[in-house]
Amino acid sequence: LDLPCFLNFATLYSAKRMYRVTCISCCCWAAGFPSACASLLRDTDDSLVCDDSLIQVAVTKAPTFAVLLTTWNSPDREAMYVARLQWWLKETDLPIFVVDSFGRGFSSNLSTIRSFKQLKFDQNSFISPYSNDLKTPGELLSMKRAWTTFKNDWSKFDYVVKVTGKYVLPELQSEMAKVNKGNSFIVENFSDHPGHGYLRWANTEFLGFNAAHMGDLLLKLAENEGGVLEDKLGQILRTHEYSSYQLSSMMLPSKYWTKRGIGDILTAVLQTSAV
């Protein structure tokens, strides 16, 4: 029995590689693609092709990306950050990079889980601790210094996704598999300041950059006249000069919930629970 193809998009896993599959035409004899047809496919460098021509699919490999964890590893925060870093190292196989702007860094013993790269520097040597606004200059400085240090490593990836070090994102890899290559920014789908208007306040618990252009994008953010980072990013996105992709909201495991500076707790990126 020949059945018309009912599948428009799917994600297929093969030898630990993730693909996004667009079905062009098929006459699958079983409606249960991919399980019924998976045995019919052979893996090529750039596509999957049905051996007996029962199905034709165009396949785009999911973009590659590295994760940059930004931290302020003061003694009172160390246990929190270490628990999150251990999660990223144990529960994912993503390339992990860490920047610590407090200047202490993390124990090399964590590398026994698997290798990761870290950068530590003292933010107070660059920004006065008595400044009225430390958060945005500190965030931008951390990302700029990470870019300068790791840009050769990152040149092999499509994207670099900055994640604030207090969060773990189990759904990040599956969400990133939906993204096309070539976007300038990967951003959150929701804002905790919806009253500001669409994209006028773009949250940055995570923020993805086109790896090839990250240095230029960071410079654009720094030079923008907006106030805090979320405002600067929103202003840039609203110009529509830079392509972007919004990831769906991602749940945060309750074990890793922690208060933000304003006192609430994120239960998802982005969803808040006032405490």
GROMACS .gro file of C-alpha atoms in nm:
model
  275
    1LEU     CA    1   0.000   0.000   0.000
    2ASP     CA    2   0.142   0.334  -0.105
    3LEU     CA    3   0.067   0.621   0.131
    4PRO     CA    4   0.123   0.990   0.060
    5CYS     CA    5   0.392   1.151   0.263
    6PHE     CA    6   0.247   1.314   0.574
    7LEU     CA    7   0.574   1.441   0.714
    8ASN     CA    8   0.694   1.796   0.661
    9PHE     CA    9   0.969   1.825   0.920
   10ALA     CA   10   1.133   1.575   1.149
   11THR     CA   11   1.452   1.536   1.343
   12LEU     CA   12   1.653   1.224   1.276
   13TYR     CA   13   1.940   1.093   1.481
   14SER     CA   14   2.214   0.888   1.322
   15ALA     CA   15   2.546   0.791   1.478
   16LYS     CA   16   2.504   1.070   1.737
   17ARG     CA   17   2.450   1.326   1.462
   18MET     CA   18   2.134   1.530   1.447
   19TYR     CA   19   1.963   1.618   1.121
   20ARG     CA   20   1.661   1.825   1.033
   21VAL     CA   21   1.467   1.643   0.761
   22THR     CA   22   1.236   1.802   0.507
   23CYS     CA   23   1.025   1.550   0.320
   24ILE     CA   24   0.989   1.645  -0.045
   25SER     CA   25   0.803   1.343  -0.176
   26CYS     CA   26   0.758   0.985  -0.081
   27CYS     CA   27   0.540   0.681  -0.121
   28CYS     CA   28   0.625   0.515   0.208
   29TRP     CA   29   0.458   0.180   0.245
   30ALA     CA   30   0.429   0.242   0.619
   31ALA     CA   31   0.298   0.557   0.779
   32GLY     CA   32   0.541   0.520   1.065
   33PHE     CA   33   0.832   0.719   0.920
   34PRO     CA   34   1.105   0.723   1.035
   35SER     CA   35   1.081   0.385   1.212
   36ALA     CA   36   0.934   0.205   0.912
   37CYS     CA   37   1.164   0.368   0.662
   38ALA     CA   38   1.480   0.420   0.862
   39SER     CA   39   1.624   0.092   0.739
   40LEU     CA   40   1.582   0.219   0.385
   41LEU     CA   41   1.808   0.517   0.435
   42ARG     CA   42   2.177   0.539   0.386
   43ASP     CA   43   2.381   0.820   0.541
   44THR     CA   44   2.581   1.039   0.306
   45ASP     CA   45   2.790   1.347   0.383
   46ASP     CA   46   2.516   1.598   0.308
   47SER     CA   47   2.193   1.403   0.272
   48LEU     CA   48   1.997   1.091   0.345
   49VAL     CA   49   1.883   0.897   0.038
   50CYS     CA   50   1.638   0.611   0.022
   51ASP     CA   51   1.816   0.305  -0.118
   52ASP     CA   52   1.516   0.177  -0.310
   53SER     CA   53   1.385   0.522  -0.409
   54LEU     CA   54   1.073   0.488  -0.201
   55ILE     CA   55   1.145   0.819  -0.033
   56GLN     CA   56   1.326   1.136  -0.127
   57VAL     CA   57   1.430   1.376   0.146
   58ALA     CA   58   1.639   1.689   0.161
   59VAL     CA   59   1.839   1.696   0.481
   60THR     CA   60   2.012   1.985   0.648
   61LYS     CA   61   2.252   1.908   0.926
   62ALA     CA   62   2.172   2.085   1.252
   63PRO     CA   63   2.406   2.374   1.323
   64THR     CA   64   2.707   2.313   1.540
   65PHE     CA   65   2.750   2.525   1.848
   66ALA     CA   66   2.956   2.573   2.162
   67VAL     CA   67   2.828   2.683   2.503
   68LEU     CA   68   2.984   2.974   2.691
   69LEU     CA   69   2.895   2.983   3.061
   70THR     CA   70   2.936   3.327   3.216
   71THR     CA   71   3.006   3.333   3.589
   72TRP     CA   72   3.098   3.560   3.881
   73ASN     CA   73   3.258   3.287   4.091
   74SER     CA   74   3.273   3.456   4.428
   75PRO     CA   75   3.317   3.222   4.728
   76ASP     CA   76   2.948   3.245   4.819
   77ARG     CA   77   2.843   3.143   4.467
   78GLU     CA   78   3.099   2.872   4.397
   79ALA     CA   79   2.888   2.573   4.507
   80MET     CA   80   2.601   2.689   4.285
   81TYR     CA   81   2.822   2.735   3.981
   82VAL     CA   82   3.009   2.409   4.031
   83ALA     CA   83   2.683   2.212   4.044
   84ARG     CA   84   2.574   2.370   3.716
   85LEU     CA   85   2.909   2.317   3.547
   86GLN     CA   86   2.905   1.953   3.656
   87TRP     CA   87   2.561   1.918   3.495
   88TRP     CA   88   2.680   2.060   3.162
   89LEU     CA   89   2.983   1.832   3.163
   90LYS     CA   90   2.797   1.516   3.267
   91GLU     CA   91   2.461   1.554   3.096
   92THR     CA   92   2.570   1.695   2.760
   93ASP     CA   93   2.847   1.635   2.510
   94LEU     CA   94   2.849   1.997   2.400
   95PRO     CA   95   3.178   2.189   2.386
   96ILE     CA   96   3.188   2.388   2.710
   97PHE     CA   97   3.373   2.715   2.767
   98VAL     CA   98   3.363   2.909   3.093
   99VAL     CA   99   3.448   3.269   3.173
  100ASP     CA  100   3.481   3.380   3.536
  101SER     CA  101   3.496   3.756   3.581
  102PHE     CA  102   3.556   3.728   3.956
  103GLY     CA  103   3.903   3.594   3.882
  104ARG     CA  104   3.908   3.268   4.077
  105GLY     CA  105   3.821   3.019   3.806
  106PHE     CA  106   3.718   2.660   3.870
  107SER     CA  107   3.911   2.359   3.994
  108SER     CA  108   4.097   2.158   3.733
  109ASN     CA  109   3.947   1.850   3.901
  110LEU     CA  110   3.628   1.917   3.708
  111SER     CA  111   3.817   1.820   3.394
  112THR     CA  112   3.813   1.460   3.517
  113ILE     CA  113   3.448   1.455   3.410
  114ARG     CA  114   3.551   1.570   3.063
  115SER     CA  115   3.760   1.853   2.928
  116PHE     CA  116   3.643   2.213   2.909
  117LYS     CA  117   3.817   2.545   2.864
  118GLN     CA  118   3.801   2.837   3.101
  119LEU     CA  119   3.910   3.198   3.121
  120LYS     CA  120   3.938   3.389   3.447
  121PHE     CA  121   4.002   3.758   3.495
  122ASP     CA  122   3.936   4.023   3.758
  123GLN     CA  123   3.655   4.246   3.634
  124ASN     CA  124   3.744   4.510   3.894
  125SER     CA  125   4.069   4.572   3.709
  126PHE     CA  126   3.866   4.696   3.412
  127ILE     CA  127   3.547   4.838   3.564
  128SER     CA  128   3.531   5.032   3.887
  129PRO     CA  129   3.342   4.832   4.151
  130TYR     CA  130   3.188   5.163   4.258
  131SER     CA  131   3.025   5.218   3.919
  132ASN     CA  132   2.649   5.273   3.922
  133ASP     CA  133   2.607   5.012   3.649
  134LEU     CA  134   2.820   4.701   3.671
  135LYS     CA  135   2.593   4.437   3.520
  136THR     CA  136   2.583   4.534   3.153
  137PRO     CA  137   2.948   4.649   3.121
  138GLY     CA  138   3.052   4.335   3.309
  139GLU     CA  139   2.850   4.104   3.083
  140LEU     CA  140   2.983   4.264   2.768
  141LEU     CA  141   3.340   4.260   2.900
  142SER     CA  142   3.315   3.889   2.984
  143MET     CA  143   3.188   3.801   2.639
  144LYS     CA  144   3.444   4.023   2.465
  145ARG     CA  145   3.735   3.871   2.657
  146ALA     CA  146   3.599   3.520   2.597
  147TRP     CA  147   3.577   3.599   2.225
  148THR     CA  148   3.935   3.723   2.216
  149THR     CA  149   4.057   3.413   2.401
  150PHE     CA  150   3.850   3.141   2.235
  151LYS     CA  151   3.777   3.274   1.885
  152ASN     CA  152   4.009   3.023   1.718
  153ASP     CA  153   3.830   2.737   1.895
  154TRP     CA  154   3.493   2.881   1.802
  155SER     CA  155   3.578   2.923   1.434
  156LYS     CA  156   3.478   2.559   1.375
  157PHE     CA  157   3.121   2.618   1.501
  158ASP     CA  158   2.818   2.785   1.349
  159TYR     CA  159   2.709   2.945   1.676
  160VAL     CA  160   2.827   3.027   2.025
  161VAL     CA  161   2.548   3.023   2.284
  162LYS     CA  162   2.613   3.227   2.596
  163VAL     CA  163   2.429   3.088   2.899
  164THR     CA  164   2.428   3.259   3.236
  165GLY     CA  165   2.618   3.018   3.461
  166LYS     CA  166   2.338   2.968   3.713
  167TYR     CA  167   2.120   2.788   3.455
  168VAL     CA  168   2.109   2.445   3.296
  169LEU     CA  169   1.908   2.389   2.977
  170PRO     CA  170   1.828   2.024   2.903
  171GLU     CA  171   1.631   2.120   2.590
  172LEU     CA  172   1.896   2.347   2.439
  173GLN     CA  173   2.040   2.091   2.199
  174SER     CA  174   1.703   1.982   2.061
  175GLU     CA  175   1.593   2.345   2.026
  176MET     CA  176   1.914   2.441   1.846
  177ALA     CA  177   1.856   2.155   1.602
  178LYS     CA  178   1.562   2.356   1.464
  179VAL     CA  179   1.777   2.658   1.379
  180ASN     CA  180   1.905   2.734   1.032
  181LYS     CA  181   2.263   2.833   0.985
  182GLY     CA  182   2.349   3.194   0.913
  183ASN     CA  183   2.147   3.386   1.174
  184SER     CA  184   2.322   3.667   1.358
  185PHE     CA  185   2.148   3.609   1.692
  186ILE     CA  186   1.966   3.324   1.866
  187VAL     CA  187   1.730   3.477   2.120
  188GLU     CA  188   1.463   3.394   2.375
  189ASN     CA  189   1.101   3.377   2.273
  190PHE     CA  190   0.958   3.567   2.569
  191SER     CA  191   1.043   3.869   2.780
  192ASP     CA  192   0.992   3.942   3.149
  193HIS     CA  193   0.914   4.302   3.046
  194PRO     CA  194   0.627   4.245   2.801
  195GLY     CA  195   0.490   4.592   2.871
  196HIS     CA  196   0.789   4.738   2.686
  197GLY     CA  197   0.652   4.603   2.358
  198TYR     CA  198   0.762   4.332   2.116
  199LEU     CA  199   1.140   4.287   2.114
  200ARG     CA  200   1.193   4.607   2.311
  201TRP     CA  201   1.339   4.409   2.598
  202ALA     CA  202   1.516   4.089   2.489
  203ASN     CA  203   1.610   3.868   2.781
  204THR     CA  204   1.962   3.726   2.783
  205GLU     CA  205   1.962   3.425   3.017
  206PHE     CA  206   2.091   3.271   2.698
  207LEU     CA  207   2.201   3.452   2.385
  208GLY     CA  208   2.339   3.289   2.073
  209PHE     CA  209   2.583   3.454   1.834
  210ASN     CA  210   2.689   3.369   1.482
  211ALA     CA  211   3.037   3.239   1.562
  212ALA     CA  212   3.199   3.394   1.256
  213HIS     CA  213   3.071   3.741   1.342
  214MET     CA  214   3.056   3.733   1.722
  215GLY     CA  215   3.327   3.997   1.766
  216ASP     CA  216   3.144   4.243   1.540
  217LEU     CA  217   2.808   4.166   1.704
  218LEU     CA  218   2.949   4.230   2.051
  219LEU     CA  219   3.091   4.560   1.931
  220LYS     CA  220   2.751   4.653   1.790
  221LEU     CA  221   2.589   4.576   2.125
  222ALA     CA  222   2.847   4.777   2.316
  223GLU     CA  223   2.808   5.080   2.089
  224ASN     CA  224   2.428   5.077   2.099
  225GLU     CA  225   2.283   5.368   2.295
  226GLY     CA  226   2.042   5.150   2.489
  227GLY     CA  227   2.081   5.114   2.863
  228VAL     CA  228   2.110   4.757   2.989
  229LEU     CA  229   2.206   4.464   2.766
  230GLU     CA  230   1.846   4.352   2.721
  231ASP     CA  231   1.753   4.697   2.592
  232LYS     CA  232   2.057   4.719   2.365
  233LEU     CA  233   1.977   4.381   2.212
  234GLY     CA  234   1.611   4.473   2.165
  235GLN     CA  235   1.702   4.792   1.983
  236ILE     CA  236   1.932   4.603   1.746
  237LEU     CA  237   1.673   4.332   1.674
  238ARG     CA  238   1.406   4.590   1.595
  239THR     CA  239   1.617   4.737   1.314
  240HIS     CA  240   1.580   4.404   1.129
  241GLU     CA  241   1.934   4.450   1.003
  242TYR     CA  242   2.044   4.130   1.174
  243SER     CA  243   1.870   3.798   1.126
  244SER     CA  244   1.763   3.616   1.438
  245TYR     CA  245   1.584   3.301   1.551
  246GLN     CA  246   1.373   3.272   1.864
  247LEU     CA  247   1.396   2.943   2.052
  248SER     CA  248   1.091   2.804   2.227
  249SER     CA  249   1.064   2.839   2.602
  250MET     CA  250   1.279   2.581   2.781
  251MET     CA  251   1.203   2.439   3.124
  252LEU     CA  252   1.462   2.460   3.401
  253PRO     CA  253   1.491   2.153   3.628
  254SER     CA  254   1.359   2.245   3.973
  255LYS     CA  255   1.679   2.114   4.133
  256TYR     CA  256   1.862   2.404   3.972
  257TRP     CA  257   1.616   2.685   4.040
  258THR     CA  258   1.784   2.983   4.202
  259LYS     CA  259   1.688   3.340   4.276
  260ARG     CA  260   1.777   3.614   4.033
  261GLY     CA  261   1.911   3.947   4.147
  262ILE     CA  262   1.560   4.095   4.151
  263GLY     CA  263   1.441   3.821   4.388
  264ASP     CA  264   1.226   3.602   4.165
  265ILE     CA  265   1.303   3.255   4.034
  266LEU     CA  266   1.303   3.138   3.674
  267THR     CA  267   1.123   2.808   3.623
  268ALA     CA  268   1.171   2.822   3.246
  269VAL     CA  269   1.351   3.039   2.997
  270LEU     CA  270   1.144   3.240   3.013
  271GLN     CA  271   0.887   3.205   3.291
  272THR     CA  272   0.911   3.349   3.639
  273SER     CA  273   0.781   3.253   3.980
  274ALA     CA  274   0.780   3.543   4.226
  275VAL     CA  275   0.923   3.454   4.567
   0.00000   0.00000   0.00000
